[in-house]
């Protein structure tokens, strides 16, 4: 049996949920077992049933409202581990998100299971278990073995495609999860509205000190709006308060894995690359042809951002209009 944790927010499934569901389904097929999703909180039955299109056989859901208002990984871990034991699961798949990185170790301890984080490929389950994972902030890879009966894996963002494998519908069943008292008290939550989530975005438009000042960020936001993208920035920009710290991408900031990352006026220090190097395609716009970022870029434009970006916006608007 393969079970996977379904991450959601405000009643909607997160992007990583589909990637995790597809990974779990592929692993279930490889091991000739079933894929079962565990949903804790309020998500429509229709959304959960649609996971069948990604190969999910069944979804177990507890709609207890506390799971929508509490983010204590300890509470979630007890519920997930209890279901893993009840279903006699051999694999527990969790997204390698901020929540997943807090949840997975707790689940593995409860199950006395090996934990392999940030896996990027399907494991070899013939004979000795072997799986590839990212290490050193994505700068390298390691092949890891696990010798426990139960194994907990977290799936790196954008590493495994969320491909629909059919048109089947997953069976959705209600259950009552085992819970424990939380030691975390949520006082308040403040969320940005009408903005694309940085960690969920398919496209990210990021800028650095090459923009010269916060007053020039209008063209970055306009480009992001045209592309339906999230905005981000380098650490020096956040440190000088040109942009809010939650937009800081890098080793000490947010790690992103979009399909397209556009870096404008960013030199490409190793700390910044650590936060973006798992992006599918990287486009760099910089007037310095020796900027280190060009070495990591799939496409590069050597030019002044104040000339290139407005022309890019105009071209994109014309393309969309046609």
Coordinates of C-alpha atoms in Angstrom, one line a residue:
X1 CA 0.0 0.0 0.0
X2 CA 1.2 3.5 -0.9
X3 CA -0.4 6.5 1.0
X4 CA 0.2 10.2 0.3
X5 CA -0.6 13.3 2.2
X6 CA -3.0 15.8 0.5
X7 CA -1.9 19.4 1.1
X8 CA -4.5 22.1 0.7
X9 CA -5.3 25.7 1.5
X10 CA -8.6 27.5 1.8
X11 CA -10.4 24.4 0.6
X12 CA -8.4 24.1 -2.6
X13 CA -5.8 21.5 -3.4
X14 CA -2.3 22.9 -3.8
X15 CA -0.2 22.3 -6.9
X16 CA 2.1 19.9 -5.1
X17 CA -0.8 17.7 -4.3
X18 CA -1.2 16.6 -7.9
X19 CA 2.5 15.9 -8.2
X20 CA 2.5 13.9 -5.0
X21 CA -0.6 12.0 -6.2
X22 CA 1.0 11.1 -9.5
X23 CA 4.2 10.0 -7.8
X24 CA 2.3 7.8 -5.3
X25 CA 0.2 6.3 -8.1
X26 CA 3.3 5.5 -10.2
X27 CA 4.9 3.9 -7.2
X28 CA 1.7 1.9 -6.4
X29 CA 1.7 0.6 -10.0
X30 CA 5.4 -0.3 -9.8
X31 CA 4.8 -2.3 -6.5
X32 CA 1.5 -3.7 -7.6
X33 CA -0.4 -2.1 -4.8
X34 CA -2.9 0.7 -4.3
X35 CA -2.6 4.5 -3.9
X36 CA -4.6 6.1 -1.1
X37 CA -4.7 9.8 -0.3
X38 CA -5.1 11.2 3.2
X39 CA -7.0 14.5 3.4
X40 CA -7.3 16.3 6.8
X41 CA -9.6 19.2 6.5
X42 CA -12.4 20.8 4.3
X43 CA -12.0 20.0 0.6
X44 CA -14.9 19.3 -1.7
X45 CA -15.5 15.6 -2.4
X46 CA -15.5 16.4 -6.1
X47 CA -11.9 17.8 -6.0
X48 CA -10.7 14.8 -4.1
X49 CA -12.5 12.4 -6.4
X50 CA -10.8 14.1 -9.4
X51 CA -7.4 12.8 -8.1
X52 CA -8.5 9.5 -9.7
X53 CA -7.4 11.1 -13.0
X54 CA -3.8 11.0 -11.6
X55 CA -4.1 7.4 -10.6
X56 CA -5.4 7.6 -7.0
X57 CA -7.6 4.7 -6.0
X58 CA -9.1 6.0 -2.8
X59 CA -9.1 9.2 -0.7
X60 CA -9.7 9.1 3.1
X61 CA -11.0 12.4 4.5
X62 CA -11.5 13.8 7.9
X63 CA -13.4 17.1 7.7
X64 CA -12.7 18.1 11.3
X65 CA -12.6 21.9 11.2
X66 CA -9.5 21.9 13.5
X67 CA -7.4 20.7 10.5
X68 CA -8.3 23.9 8.6
X69 CA -7.4 26.2 11.5
X70 CA -4.3 24.5 12.9
X71 CA -1.0 23.9 11.2
X72 CA 0.7 22.0 14.0
X73 CA 2.7 19.3 12.2
X74 CA 2.6 17.2 15.3
X75 CA -1.2 16.9 15.1
X76 CA -1.1 16.1 11.4
X77 CA 1.7 13.6 11.9
X78 CA -0.2 11.5 14.5
X79 CA -3.2 11.3 12.1
X80 CA -1.1 10.3 9.1
X81 CA 1.0 7.8 11.0
X82 CA -2.1 6.1 12.5
X83 CA -3.6 5.7 9.0
X84 CA -0.3 4.3 7.7
X85 CA -0.3 1.7 10.4
X86 CA -4.0 0.8 10.0
X87 CA -3.6 0.4 6.2
X88 CA -0.3 -1.4 6.6
X89 CA 1.3 1.0 4.2
X90 CA 4.8 0.4 3.0
X91 CA 5.3 3.9 1.6
X92 CA 4.2 7.3 2.8
X93 CA 4.6 10.1 0.2
X94 CA 4.6 13.7 1.3
X95 CA 5.3 16.9 -0.7
X96 CA 8.6 18.5 0.0
X97 CA 6.9 21.8 1.0
X98 CA 7.4 23.9 4.1
X99 CA 4.7 21.9 5.8
X100 CA 5.9 18.6 4.4
X101 CA 9.4 19.2 5.7
X102 CA 8.0 19.6 9.2
X103 CA 5.5 16.7 8.8
X104 CA 7.6 14.0 7.3
X105 CA 10.2 13.6 10.1
X106 CA 7.5 13.4 12.6
X107 CA 5.7 10.7 10.6
X108 CA 8.9 8.7 10.1
X109 CA 9.7 8.8 13.9
X110 CA 6.2 7.5 14.7
X111 CA 6.4 4.7 12.2
X112 CA 10.1 4.0 12.9
X113 CA 10.6 4.4 9.2
X114 CA 13.5 5.6 7.0
X115 CA 13.0 9.1 5.7
X116 CA 14.4 10.1 2.3
X117 CA 13.7 13.8 1.6
X118 CA 13.5 15.7 -1.7
X119 CA 13.4 12.7 -4.0
X120 CA 13.5 13.6 -7.7
X121 CA 12.9 10.2 -9.4
X122 CA 11.0 7.0 -9.0
X123 CA 12.8 4.5 -6.7
X124 CA 14.3 1.2 -7.7
X125 CA 12.2 -1.3 -5.8
X126 CA 13.7 -4.4 -7.3
X127 CA 15.8 -6.0 -4.6
X128 CA 17.5 -3.3 -2.6
X129 CA 15.5 0.0 -2.4
X130 CA 17.4 2.8 -4.1
X131 CA 16.2 6.4 -4.9
X132 CA 17.7 9.6 -6.1
X133 CA 17.4 12.8 -4.2
X134 CA 18.7 16.4 -4.3
X135 CA 21.4 17.5 -1.9
X136 CA 23.4 20.6 -1.1
X137 CA 20.5 22.9 -2.0
X138 CA 20.0 21.2 -5.3
X139 CA 23.7 21.5 -6.4
X140 CA 24.1 17.7 -6.4
X141 CA 22.3 14.4 -6.2
X142 CA 22.7 11.4 -4.0
X143 CA 21.4 7.8 -4.3
X144 CA 20.0 6.6 -1.0
X145 CA 19.0 3.2 0.2
X146 CA 16.4 2.5 2.9
X147 CA 16.3 -0.8 4.9
X148 CA 13.1 -0.3 7.0
X149 CA 9.9 -2.0 6.1
X150 CA 8.1 1.4 5.9
X151 CA 9.6 4.2 4.0
X152 CA 8.7 7.9 4.1
X153 CA 9.6 10.0 1.0
X154 CA 9.1 13.7 0.3
X155 CA 8.8 14.6 -3.4
X156 CA 10.8 17.7 -4.6
X157 CA 8.6 20.3 -6.2
X158 CA 8.4 20.1 -10.0
X159 CA 10.5 17.0 -10.0
X160 CA 7.8 14.6 -11.0
X161 CA 5.2 15.6 -13.6
X162 CA 1.5 15.7 -12.5
X163 CA 0.3 13.8 -15.6
X164 CA -3.3 12.6 -15.8
X165 CA -3.2 8.9 -16.5
X166 CA -6.9 8.4 -17.2
X167 CA -10.5 9.6 -16.4
X168 CA -11.2 7.4 -13.4
X169 CA -12.8 8.8 -10.2
X170 CA -11.2 8.1 -6.8
X171 CA -13.4 6.7 -4.1
X172 CA -13.8 9.2 -1.3
X173 CA -14.5 7.9 2.2
X174 CA -14.9 9.7 5.5
X175 CA -12.9 8.6 8.6
X176 CA -12.1 9.9 12.0
X177 CA -8.4 10.7 12.4
X178 CA -6.5 10.1 15.6
X179 CA -5.5 13.5 17.0
X180 CA -3.6 15.0 19.9
X181 CA -3.7 18.3 21.7
X182 CA -1.7 21.0 19.9
X183 CA 1.1 22.9 21.5
X184 CA 0.8 25.6 18.8
X185 CA -1.6 28.5 19.2
X186 CA -2.5 30.5 16.1
X187 CA -3.1 34.1 17.0
X188 CA -3.8 35.6 13.6
X189 CA -3.1 35.0 9.9
X190 CA -2.5 37.7 7.3
X191 CA -2.5 36.8 3.7
X192 CA -2.0 38.7 0.5
X193 CA -5.0 38.8 -1.7
X194 CA -5.1 38.8 -5.5
X195 CA -1.5 37.7 -5.7
X196 CA 0.0 34.5 -7.1
X197 CA 1.6 32.4 -4.4
X198 CA 5.4 32.4 -4.9
X199 CA 5.9 28.8 -4.0
X200 CA 2.9 27.7 -6.1
X201 CA 3.6 29.8 -9.2
X202 CA 4.4 28.3 -12.6
X203 CA 6.2 31.5 -13.6
X204 CA 8.3 33.8 -11.3
X205 CA 9.6 37.2 -12.3
X206 CA 12.4 38.2 -10.1
X207 CA 14.6 41.3 -9.9
X208 CA 17.7 42.5 -8.1
X209 CA 19.8 45.6 -7.5
X210 CA 20.0 46.2 -11.2
X211 CA 16.6 47.9 -10.9
X212 CA 18.4 50.7 -9.0
X213 CA 15.5 51.5 -6.6
X214 CA 12.0 50.5 -5.5
X215 CA 10.4 53.2 -7.6
X216 CA 11.3 51.1 -10.7
X217 CA 9.5 48.0 -9.7
X218 CA 6.4 48.9 -11.6
X219 CA 7.6 47.3 -14.8
X220 CA 8.4 44.1 -12.9
X221 CA 4.9 43.9 -11.5
X222 CA 3.5 44.7 -15.0
X223 CA 5.5 41.9 -16.6
X224 CA 4.3 39.5 -13.9
X225 CA 0.7 40.6 -14.4
X226 CA 1.0 39.9 -18.2
X227 CA 2.5 36.5 -17.6
X228 CA 0.2 35.6 -14.6
X229 CA 3.4 35.2 -12.6
X230 CA 4.5 35.8 -9.0
X231 CA 7.1 38.4 -8.2
X232 CA 10.4 37.8 -6.3
X233 CA 13.6 39.5 -5.5
X234 CA 17.2 38.9 -4.4
X235 CA 18.4 39.2 -0.8
X236 CA 20.0 42.6 -1.1
X237 CA 16.8 44.0 -2.4
X238 CA 14.8 42.6 0.6
X239 CA 17.5 43.7 3.0
X240 CA 17.3 47.3 1.8
X241 CA 13.5 47.1 2.1
X242 CA 12.9 47.8 -1.6
X243 CA 10.6 44.7 -1.5
X244 CA 9.0 42.7 1.3
X245 CA 11.1 39.8 2.8
X246 CA 8.6 37.2 1.8
X247 CA 9.6 37.8 -1.8
X248 CA 13.3 37.0 -1.1
X249 CA 14.3 34.0 -3.1
X250 CA 17.5 32.1 -2.3
X251 CA 19.3 29.8 0.1
X252 CA 18.2 31.9 3.1
X253 CA 14.9 32.8 1.7
X254 CA 12.2 31.1 -0.3
X255 CA 13.0 28.1 -2.5
X256 CA 11.1 28.0 -5.8
X257 CA 10.7 25.5 -8.6
X258 CA 8.6 27.1 -11.3
X259 CA 8.4 26.1 -14.9
X260 CA 9.9 29.5 -15.9
X261 CA 12.1 31.8 -13.7
X262 CA 13.0 35.2 -15.2
X263 CA 15.9 36.9 -13.4
X264 CA 16.2 40.7 -14.1
X265 CA 19.2 42.6 -12.9
X266 CA 20.4 39.8 -10.6
X267 CA 24.1 38.9 -10.7
X268 CA 23.5 35.3 -9.7
X269 CA 25.4 34.7 -6.5
X270 CA 25.6 31.1 -5.4
X271 CA 23.2 31.8 -2.5
X272 CA 20.5 33.0 -4.9
X273 CA 21.1 30.1 -7.3
X274 CA 20.5 27.6 -4.5
X275 CA 16.9 28.8 -4.3
X276 CA 16.1 28.7 -8.0
X277 CA 18.2 26.0 -9.6
X278 CA 15.4 23.5 -9.7
X279 CA 13.4 25.7 -12.0
X280 CA 12.6 24.1 -15.4
X281 CA 13.7 27.1 -17.5
X282 CA 15.8 30.1 -16.3
X283 CA 15.9 33.3 -18.4
X284 CA 18.4 36.0 -17.4
X285 CA 18.3 39.6 -18.4
X286 CA 21.5 41.5 -17.4
X287 CA 23.6 44.2 -19.0
X288 CA 26.8 42.6 -17.6
X289 CA 27.8 39.8 -20.0
X290 CA 30.1 38.4 -17.3
X291 CA 27.3 38.0 -14.7
X292 CA 27.5 34.5 -13.1
X293 CA 23.8 33.9 -13.6
X294 CA 24.4 33.4 -17.4
X295 CA 26.2 30.2 -16.6
X296 CA 23.1 28.7 -15.0
X297 CA 20.7 30.2 -17.6
X298 CA 18.8 28.4 -20.3
X299 CA 18.4 31.7 -22.2
X300 CA 20.2 34.9 -21.6
X301 CA 19.6 38.5 -22.8
X302 CA 22.6 40.9 -22.5
X303 CA 21.0 44.3 -22.3
X304 CA 19.7 47.1 -20.1
X305 CA 16.6 46.0 -18.2
X306 CA 15.1 49.4 -18.6
X307 CA 15.2 48.9 -22.4
X308 CA 14.5 45.1 -22.6
X309 CA 11.7 44.7 -20.1
X310 CA 9.3 47.3 -21.6
X311 CA 9.8 45.9 -25.1
X312 CA 9.2 42.4 -23.7
X313 CA 5.9 43.6 -22.1
X314 CA 4.8 45.2 -25.3
X315 CA 5.5 42.1 -27.3
X316 CA 3.7 39.8 -24.8
X317 CA 0.7 42.1 -24.8
X318 CA 0.6 42.1 -28.6
X319 CA 0.9 38.3 -28.6
X320 CA -1.9 37.8 -26.1
X321 CA -4.1 40.2 -28.0
X322 CA -3.7 38.2 -31.2

